[in-house]
PDB file of C-alpha atoms in Angstrom:
ATOM      1  CA  MET A 102     -76.701-113.038-195.855  1.00 63.00           C
ATOM      2  CA  GLU A 103     -77.615-113.783-192.226  1.00 85.00           C
ATOM      3  CA  GLU A 104     -74.159-112.618-191.043  1.00 83.00           C
ATOM      4  CA  ASN A 105     -74.673-109.293-192.827  1.00 85.00           C
ATOM      5  CA  THR A 106     -77.985-108.855-191.060  1.00 89.00           C
ATOM      6  CA  ILE A 107     -76.350-109.558-187.695  1.00 88.00           C
ATOM      7  CA  ILE A 108     -73.519-107.152-188.460  1.00 86.00           C
ATOM      8  CA  GLN A 109     -76.002-104.487-189.536  1.00 88.00           C
ATOM      9  CA  ALA A 110     -78.011-105.023-186.320  1.00 86.00           C
ATOM     10  CA  VAL A 111     -74.865-104.739-184.183  1.00 83.00           C
ATOM     11  CA  LEU A 112     -73.769-101.597-186.024  1.00 80.00           C
ATOM     12  CA  HIS A 113     -77.249-100.106-185.663  1.00 87.00           C
ATOM     13  CA  ALA A 114     -77.301-100.893-181.914  1.00 84.00           C
ATOM     14  CA  LEU A 115     -73.871 -99.267-181.498  1.00 79.00           C
ATOM     15  CA  GLU A 116     -75.024 -96.166-183.376  1.00 86.00           C
ATOM     16  CA  GLN A 117     -78.102 -95.907-181.139  1.00 88.00           C
ATOM     17  CA  HIS A 118     -75.956 -96.314-178.031  1.00 83.00           C
ATOM     18  CA  SER A 119     -73.565 -93.652-179.290  1.00 82.00           C
ATOM     19  CA  ASP A 120     -76.504 -91.307-179.950  1.00 84.00           C
ATOM     20  CA  LYS A 121     -77.821 -91.906-176.429  1.00 89.00           C
ATOM     21  CA  ILE A 122     -74.415 -91.175-174.912  1.00 86.00           C
ATOM     22  CA  GLY A 123     -74.146 -87.985-176.982  1.00 86.00           C
ATOM     23  CA  SER A 124     -77.590 -86.777-175.957  1.00 89.00           C
ATOM     24  CA  LYS A 125     -76.920 -87.550-172.294  1.00 90.00           C
ATOM     25  CA  MET A 126     -73.668 -85.595-172.470  1.00 88.00           C
ATOM     26  CA  GLN A 127     -75.488 -82.639-174.039  1.00 92.00           C
ATOM     27  CA  GLU A 128     -78.163 -82.878-171.384  1.00 90.00           C
ATOM     28  CA  MET A 129     -75.540 -82.863-168.601  1.00 89.00           C
ATOM     29  CA  GLU A 130     -73.797 -79.889-170.188  1.00 89.00           C
ATOM     30  CA  GLN A 131     -77.081 -77.968-170.439  1.00 92.00           C
ATOM     31  CA  ARG A 132     -77.934 -78.729-166.809  1.00 91.00           C
ATOM     32  CA  LEU A 133     -74.528 -77.557-165.643  1.00 87.00           C
ATOM     33  CA  HIS A 134     -74.805 -74.400-167.723  1.00 92.00           C
ATOM     34  CA  HIS A 135     -78.276 -73.721-166.306  1.00 93.00           C
ATOM     35  CA  GLU A 136     -77.068 -74.260-162.716  1.00 89.00           C
ATOM     36  CA  MET A 137     -74.152 -71.907-163.248  1.00 89.00           C
ATOM     37  CA  GLN A 138     -76.431 -69.220-164.709  1.00 93.00           C
ATOM     38  CA  THR A 139     -78.885 -69.596-161.841  1.00 92.00           C
ATOM     39  CA  MET A 140     -76.114 -69.254-159.249  1.00 90.00           C
ATOM     40  CA  GLU A 141     -74.663 -66.257-161.050  1.00 90.00           C
ATOM     41  CA  GLN A 142     -78.067 -64.564-161.209  1.00 93.00           C
ATOM     42  CA  ARG A 143     -78.732 -65.274-157.531  1.00 91.00           C
ATOM     43  CA  LEU A 144     -75.369 -63.857-156.473  1.00 87.00           C
ATOM     44  CA  HIS A 145     -75.827 -60.826-158.682  1.00 92.00           C
ATOM     45  CA  HIS A 146     -79.302 -60.192-157.243  1.00 92.00           C
ATOM     46  CA  GLU A 147     -78.096 -60.589-153.655  1.00 89.00           C
ATOM     47  CA  MET A 148     -75.205 -58.194-154.227  1.00 89.00           C
ATOM     48  CA  GLN A 149     -77.511 -55.613-155.836  1.00 92.00           C
ATOM     49  CA  THR A 150     -79.941 -55.884-152.939  1.00 91.00           C
ATOM     50  CA  MET A 151     -77.139 -55.445-150.421  1.00 90.00           C
ATOM     51  CA  GLU A 152     -75.733 -52.482-152.348  1.00 90.00           C
ATOM     52  CA  GLN A 153     -79.147 -50.786-152.472  1.00 92.00           C
ATOM     53  CA  ARG A 154     -79.715 -51.381-148.771  1.00 91.00           C
ATOM     54  CA  LEU A 155     -76.271 -50.013-147.907  1.00 88.00           C
ATOM     55  CA  ARG A 156     -76.781 -46.941-150.065  1.00 91.00           C
ATOM     56  CA  GLY A 157     -80.134 -46.319-148.432  1.00 90.00           C
ATOM     57  CA  GLU A 158     -78.627 -46.657-144.965  1.00 88.00           C
ATOM     58  CA  MET A 159     -75.733 -44.376-145.874  1.00 89.00           C
ATOM     59  CA  GLN A 160     -78.085 -41.759-147.362  1.00 93.00           C
ATOM     60  CA  GLU A 161     -80.289 -41.959-144.296  1.00 91.00           C
ATOM     61  CA  MET A 162     -77.290 -41.539-141.992  1.00 88.00           C
ATOM     62  CA  GLY A 163     -76.058 -38.582-144.081  1.00 88.00           C
ATOM     63  CA  GLN A 164     -79.474 -36.915-143.932  1.00 90.00           C
ATOM     64  CA  GLN A 165     -79.684 -37.420-140.177  1.00 88.00           C
ATOM     65  CA  LEU A 166     -76.235 -35.905-139.703  1.00 80.00           C
ATOM     66  CA  ARG A 167     -77.042 -32.837-141.826  1.00 83.00           C
ATOM     67  CA  SER A 168     -80.351 -32.142-140.059  1.00 82.00           C
ATOM     68  CA  GLU A 169     -78.749 -32.506-136.622  1.00 70.00           C
ATOM     69  CA  MET A 170     -75.939 -30.138-137.575  1.00 64.00           C
ATOM     70  CA  GLN A 171     -78.401 -27.494-138.836  1.00 73.00           C
ATOM     71  CA  GLU A 172     -80.532 -27.677-135.685  1.00 70.00           C
ATOM     72  CA  MET A 173     -77.653 -27.345-133.263  1.00 58.00           C
ATOM     73  CA  GLY A 174     -75.867 -24.407-134.886  1.00 65.00           C
ATOM     74  CA  GLN A 175     -72.956 -22.505-133.376  1.00 55.00           C
ATOM     75  CA  GLN A 176     -73.891 -22.907-129.695  1.00 62.00           C
ATOM     76  CA  LEU A 177     -73.602 -26.700-129.747  1.00 63.00           C
ATOM     77  CA  ARG A 178     -70.256 -26.921-131.497  1.00 66.00           C
ATOM     78  CA  SER A 179     -68.567 -28.939-128.778  1.00 77.00           C
ATOM     79  CA  GLU A 180     -71.523 -31.340-128.599  1.00 75.00           C
ATOM     80  CA  MET A 181     -71.381 -31.726-132.373  1.00 67.00           C
ATOM     81  CA  GLN A 182     -67.732 -32.632-132.174  1.00 79.00           C
ATOM     82  CA  GLU A 183     -68.586 -35.317-129.648  1.00 85.00           C
ATOM     83  CA  MET A 184     -71.423 -36.580-131.819  1.00 79.00           C
ATOM     84  CA  GLY A 185     -69.138 -36.510-134.836  1.00 84.00           C
ATOM     85  CA  GLN A 186     -66.736 -38.701-132.928  1.00 90.00           C
ATOM     86  CA  GLN A 187     -69.555 -41.120-132.072  1.00 92.00           C
ATOM     87  CA  LEU A 188     -70.709 -41.175-135.674  1.00 87.00           C
ATOM     88  CA  ARG A 189     -67.216 -41.891-136.869  1.00 92.00           C
ATOM     89  CA  SER A 190     -66.930 -44.829-134.517  1.00 94.00           C
ATOM     90  CA  GLU A 191     -70.400 -46.067-135.596  1.00 92.00           C
ATOM     91  CA  ILE A 192     -69.436 -45.666-139.243  1.00 88.00           C
ATOM     92  CA  HIS A 193     -66.221 -47.494-138.507  1.00 92.00           C
ATOM     93  CA  ALA A 194     -68.224 -50.262-136.834  1.00 92.00           C
ATOM     94  CA  VAL A 195     -70.584 -50.379-139.846  1.00 88.00           C
ATOM     95  CA  GLU A 196     -67.587 -50.480-142.170  1.00 91.00           C
ATOM     96  CA  THR A 197     -66.113 -53.288-140.112  1.00 93.00           C
ATOM     97  CA  ARG A 198     -69.389 -55.213-140.266  1.00 93.00           C
ATOM     98  CA  LEU A 199     -69.684 -54.537-144.001  1.00 89.00           C
ATOM     99  CA  GLU A 200     -66.158 -55.721-144.583  1.00 92.00           C
ATOM    100  CA  ALA A 201     -66.931 -58.865-142.608  1.00 93.00           C
ATOM    101  CA  LYS A 202     -70.090 -59.417-144.681  1.00 92.00           C
ATOM    102  CA  ILE A 203     -68.178 -58.813-147.906  1.00 88.00           C
ATOM    103  CA  ASP A 204     -65.459 -61.231-146.763  1.00 91.00           C
ATOM    104  CA  ALA A 205     -68.138 -63.811-145.934  1.00 92.00           C
ATOM    105  CA  LEU A 206     -69.706 -63.323-149.378  1.00 90.00           C
ATOM    106  CA  ARG A 207     -66.321 -63.654-151.020  1.00 92.00           C
ATOM    107  CA  GLU A 208     -65.699 -66.856-149.096  1.00 93.00           C
ATOM    108  CA  GLU A 209     -69.124 -68.163-150.077  1.00 91.00           C
ATOM    109  CA  MET A 210     -68.458 -67.268-153.723  1.00 91.00           C
ATOM    110  CA  HIS A 211     -65.067 -68.985-153.456  1.00 92.00           C
ATOM    111  CA  GLN A 212     -66.717 -72.120-152.050  1.00 94.00           C
ATOM    112  CA  ILE A 213     -69.402 -72.051-154.756  1.00 87.00           C
ATOM    113  CA  ASN A 214     -66.693 -71.605-157.389  1.00 90.00           C
ATOM    114  CA  GLN A 215     -64.747 -74.475-155.858  1.00 94.00           C
ATOM    115  CA  GLN A 216     -67.862 -76.675-155.873  1.00 92.00           C
ATOM    116  CA  LEU A 217     -68.523 -75.769-159.499  1.00 89.00           C
ATOM    117  CA  ASN A 218     -64.930 -76.593-160.398  1.00 90.00           C
ATOM    118  CA  GLU A 219     -65.261 -79.944-158.621  1.00 92.00           C
ATOM    119  CA  ARG A 220     -68.497 -80.657-160.505  1.00 91.00           C
ATOM    120  CA  ILE A 221     -66.860 -79.709-163.784  1.00 87.00           C
ATOM    121  CA  ASP A 222     -63.878 -81.954-162.971  1.00 90.00           C
ATOM    122  CA  ARG A 223     -66.220 -84.874-162.233  1.00 91.00           C
ATOM    123  CA  LEU A 224     -68.124 -84.235-165.454  1.00 86.00           C
ATOM    124  CA  GLU A 225     -64.868 -84.083-167.389  1.00 90.00           C
ATOM    125  CA  GLU A 226     -63.819 -87.396-165.821  1.00 92.00           C
ATOM    126  CA  GLU A 227     -67.173 -88.932-166.740  1.00 89.00           C
ATOM    127  CA  LEU A 228     -66.856 -87.568-170.265  1.00 87.00           C
ATOM    128  CA  THR A 229     -63.339 -88.966-170.566  1.00 92.00           C
ATOM    129  CA  ASP A 230     -64.530 -92.352-169.281  1.00 88.00           C
ATOM    130  CA  THR A 231     -67.442 -92.293-171.715  1.00 90.00           C
ATOM    131  CA  GLN A 232     -65.180 -91.330-174.605  1.00 93.00           C
ATOM    132  CA  THR A 233     -62.773 -94.121-173.659  1.00 92.00           C
ATOM    133  CA  SER A 234     -65.661 -96.603-173.561  1.00 91.00           C
ATOM    134  CA  VAL A 235     -66.875 -95.431-176.953  1.00 88.00           C
ATOM    135  CA  GLU A 236     -63.370 -95.740-178.381  1.00 90.00           C
ATOM    136  CA  VAL A 237     -62.978 -99.265-176.964  1.00 90.00           C
ATOM    137  CA  LEU A 238     -66.376-100.306-178.295  1.00 86.00           C
ATOM    138  CA  THR A 239     -65.621 -98.753-181.677  1.00 91.00           C
ATOM    139  CA  THR A 240     -62.312-100.616-181.836  1.00 93.00           C
ATOM    140  CA  LYS A 241     -64.037-103.874-180.925  1.00 92.00           C
ATOM    141  CA  VAL A 242     -66.749-103.295-183.518  1.00 88.00           C
ATOM    142  CA  LEU A 243     -64.129-102.632-186.196  1.00 89.00           C
ATOM    143  CA  HIS A 244     -62.191-105.728-185.134  1.00 93.00           C
ATOM    144  CA  HIS A 245     -65.337-107.891-185.235  1.00 90.00           C
ATOM    145  CA  ASP A 246     -66.310-106.329-188.556  1.00 89.00           C
ATOM    146  CA  ARG A 247     -62.927-107.307-190.001  1.00 92.00           C
ATOM    147  CA  LYS A 248     -63.279-110.844-188.663  1.00 92.00           C
ATOM    148  CA  LEU A 249     -66.794-111.109-190.039  1.00 89.00           C
ATOM    149  CA  ARG A 250     -65.620-109.918-193.441  1.00 91.00           C
ATOM    150  CA  GLN A 251     -62.769-112.434-193.368  1.00 92.00           C
ATOM    151  CA  LEU A 252     -65.195-115.180-192.446  1.00 87.00           C
ATOM    152  CA  ALA A 253     -67.546-114.020-195.181  1.00 88.00           C
ATOM    153  CA  LYS A 254     -64.693-114.174-197.723  1.00 89.00           C
ATOM    154  CA  GLN A 255     -63.714-117.651-196.543  1.00 86.00           C
ATOM    155  CA  ALA A 256     -67.255-118.937-196.781  1.00 74.00           C
TER     156      ALA A 256
END
């Protein structure tokens, strides 16, 4: 009778431990999911902000160019060509800077993605270790249970 009580207590303790491990794993998964969503939202917001700012700058530059062209008319054609050349080089410089910013953002996103992948790999390793521990403990519990039953039959 006392052996049954001990066995029941051990089984109950193992079930509680298994429940704790399961809840911790769920908690870790939820945290990771939340972090990934937060990063995705932040990146999306930053890209939208940059896009809006760039559109505004491009619209402003377009409006400036149109108003200058209307004011100068036919008499200033040669000056307009020179200004057009300057604007093209400025636009090219802006494009170059934008491409550099986009490349930097891509690199940052790549690094964030790499960090996330590393975190996921570590979590997978921890999960595998935890699962292995649970399997070992389960095997030991079953082995002890068999021995206890054998002892109970012998007694």
